[in-house]
Short mmCIF file of C-alpha atoms in Angstrom, two decimals:
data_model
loop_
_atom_site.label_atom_id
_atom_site.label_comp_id
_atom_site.label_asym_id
_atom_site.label_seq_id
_atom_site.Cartn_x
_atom_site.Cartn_y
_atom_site.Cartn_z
CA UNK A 5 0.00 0.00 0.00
CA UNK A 6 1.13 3.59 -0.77
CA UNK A 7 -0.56 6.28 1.27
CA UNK A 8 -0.29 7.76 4.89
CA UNK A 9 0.46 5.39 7.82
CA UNK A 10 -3.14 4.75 8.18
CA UNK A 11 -3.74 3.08 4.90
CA UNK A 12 -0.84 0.93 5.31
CA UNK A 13 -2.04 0.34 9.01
CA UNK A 14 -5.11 -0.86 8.01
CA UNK A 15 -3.98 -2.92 4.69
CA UNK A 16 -1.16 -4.59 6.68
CA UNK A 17 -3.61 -5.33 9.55
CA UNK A 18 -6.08 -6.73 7.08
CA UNK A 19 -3.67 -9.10 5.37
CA UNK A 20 -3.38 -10.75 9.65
CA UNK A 21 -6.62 -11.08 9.68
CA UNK A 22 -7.23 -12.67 6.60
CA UNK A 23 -4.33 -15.15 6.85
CA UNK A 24 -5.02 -18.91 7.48
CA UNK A 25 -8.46 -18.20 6.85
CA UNK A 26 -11.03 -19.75 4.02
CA UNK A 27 -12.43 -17.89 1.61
CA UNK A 28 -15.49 -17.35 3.58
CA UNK A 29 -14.06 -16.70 6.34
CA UNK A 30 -12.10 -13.86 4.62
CA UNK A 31 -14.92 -12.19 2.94
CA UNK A 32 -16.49 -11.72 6.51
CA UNK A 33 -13.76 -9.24 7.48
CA UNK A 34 -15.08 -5.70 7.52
CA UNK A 35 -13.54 -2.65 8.32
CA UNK A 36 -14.92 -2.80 11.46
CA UNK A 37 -12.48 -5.39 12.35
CA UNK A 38 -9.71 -4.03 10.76
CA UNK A 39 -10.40 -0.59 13.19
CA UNK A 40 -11.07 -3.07 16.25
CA UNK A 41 -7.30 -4.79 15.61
CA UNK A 42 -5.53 -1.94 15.22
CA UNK A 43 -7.61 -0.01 18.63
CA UNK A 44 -9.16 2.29 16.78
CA UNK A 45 -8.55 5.09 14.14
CA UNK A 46 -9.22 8.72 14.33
CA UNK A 47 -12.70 9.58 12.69
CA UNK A 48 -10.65 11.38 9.83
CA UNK A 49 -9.18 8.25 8.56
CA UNK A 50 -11.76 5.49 8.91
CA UNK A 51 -12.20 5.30 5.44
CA UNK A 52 -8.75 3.88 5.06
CA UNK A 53 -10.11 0.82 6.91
CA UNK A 54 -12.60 1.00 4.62
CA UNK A 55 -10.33 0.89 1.52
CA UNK A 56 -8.58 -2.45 3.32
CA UNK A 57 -12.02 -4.16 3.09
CA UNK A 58 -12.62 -3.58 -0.30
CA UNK A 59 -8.81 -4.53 -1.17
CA UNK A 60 -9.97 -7.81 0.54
CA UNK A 61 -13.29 -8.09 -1.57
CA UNK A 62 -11.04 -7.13 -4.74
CA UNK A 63 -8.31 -10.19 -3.94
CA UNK A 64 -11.25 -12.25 -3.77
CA UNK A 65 -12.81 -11.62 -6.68
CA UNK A 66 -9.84 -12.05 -8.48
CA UNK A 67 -9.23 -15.22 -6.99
CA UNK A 68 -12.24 -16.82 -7.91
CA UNK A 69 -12.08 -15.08 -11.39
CA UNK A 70 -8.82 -16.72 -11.97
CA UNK A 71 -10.06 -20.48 -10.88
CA UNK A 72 -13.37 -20.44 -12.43
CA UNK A 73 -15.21 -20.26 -8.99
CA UNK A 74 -17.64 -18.42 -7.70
CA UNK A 75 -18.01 -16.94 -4.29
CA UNK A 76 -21.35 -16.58 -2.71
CA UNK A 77 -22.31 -13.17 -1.01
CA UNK A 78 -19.06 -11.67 -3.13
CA UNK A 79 -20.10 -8.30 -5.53
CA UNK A 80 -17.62 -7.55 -8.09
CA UNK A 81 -15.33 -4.56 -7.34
CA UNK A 82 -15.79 -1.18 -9.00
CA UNK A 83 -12.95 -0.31 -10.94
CA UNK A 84 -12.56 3.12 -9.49
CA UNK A 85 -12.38 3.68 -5.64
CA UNK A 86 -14.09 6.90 -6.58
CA UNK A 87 -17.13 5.30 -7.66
CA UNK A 88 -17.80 3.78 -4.48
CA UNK A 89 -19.51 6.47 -1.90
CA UNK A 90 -18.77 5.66 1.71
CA UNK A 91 -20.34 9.01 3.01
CA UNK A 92 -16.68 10.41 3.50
CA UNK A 93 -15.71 13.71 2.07
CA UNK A 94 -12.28 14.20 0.62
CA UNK A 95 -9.80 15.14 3.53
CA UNK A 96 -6.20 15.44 2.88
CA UNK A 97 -4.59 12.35 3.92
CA UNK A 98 -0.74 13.57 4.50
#
């Protein structure tokens, strides 16, 4: 991940939690338990546990896109962050 320390926080944290897991199990980490690992994040930078989920979702889909599979309960990504609204405005994140 390239970004402030929060994004990489939160996408290094999500790889632990992911790890050793099945692909179910995987798909049922959220962001909240990315922000619950790591003790929290300030309100300013939430969304960067949010970003962590979807880089999840996005693995996964690829994944099963690669072997043929599908995965229940699993939404394609969109191919622009952007076009995703998580009710966040646009704060600097340096």
């Amino acid at each position: 991940t390239f970004g402030c320390g929060a994004a990489i926080a939160t996408s290094s944290m999500a790889t632990v939690l992911v790890k050793g897991k099945t692909v179910q199990e995987a798909l049922k980490v959220t962001n909240k338990a990315v922000m619950e690992a790591l003790d929290g994040l300030p309100p300013v930078k939430v969304h960067c546990s949010l970003l962590a989920e979807e880089a999840i979702h996005a693995a996964l889909w690829d994944y099963a896109e690669k072997n043929g599979i599908v995965i229940e309960g699993l939404e394609k990504p969109v191919s622009d962050i952007s076009e995703h609204d998580h009710g966040h405005d646009d704060e600097d994140d340096e």
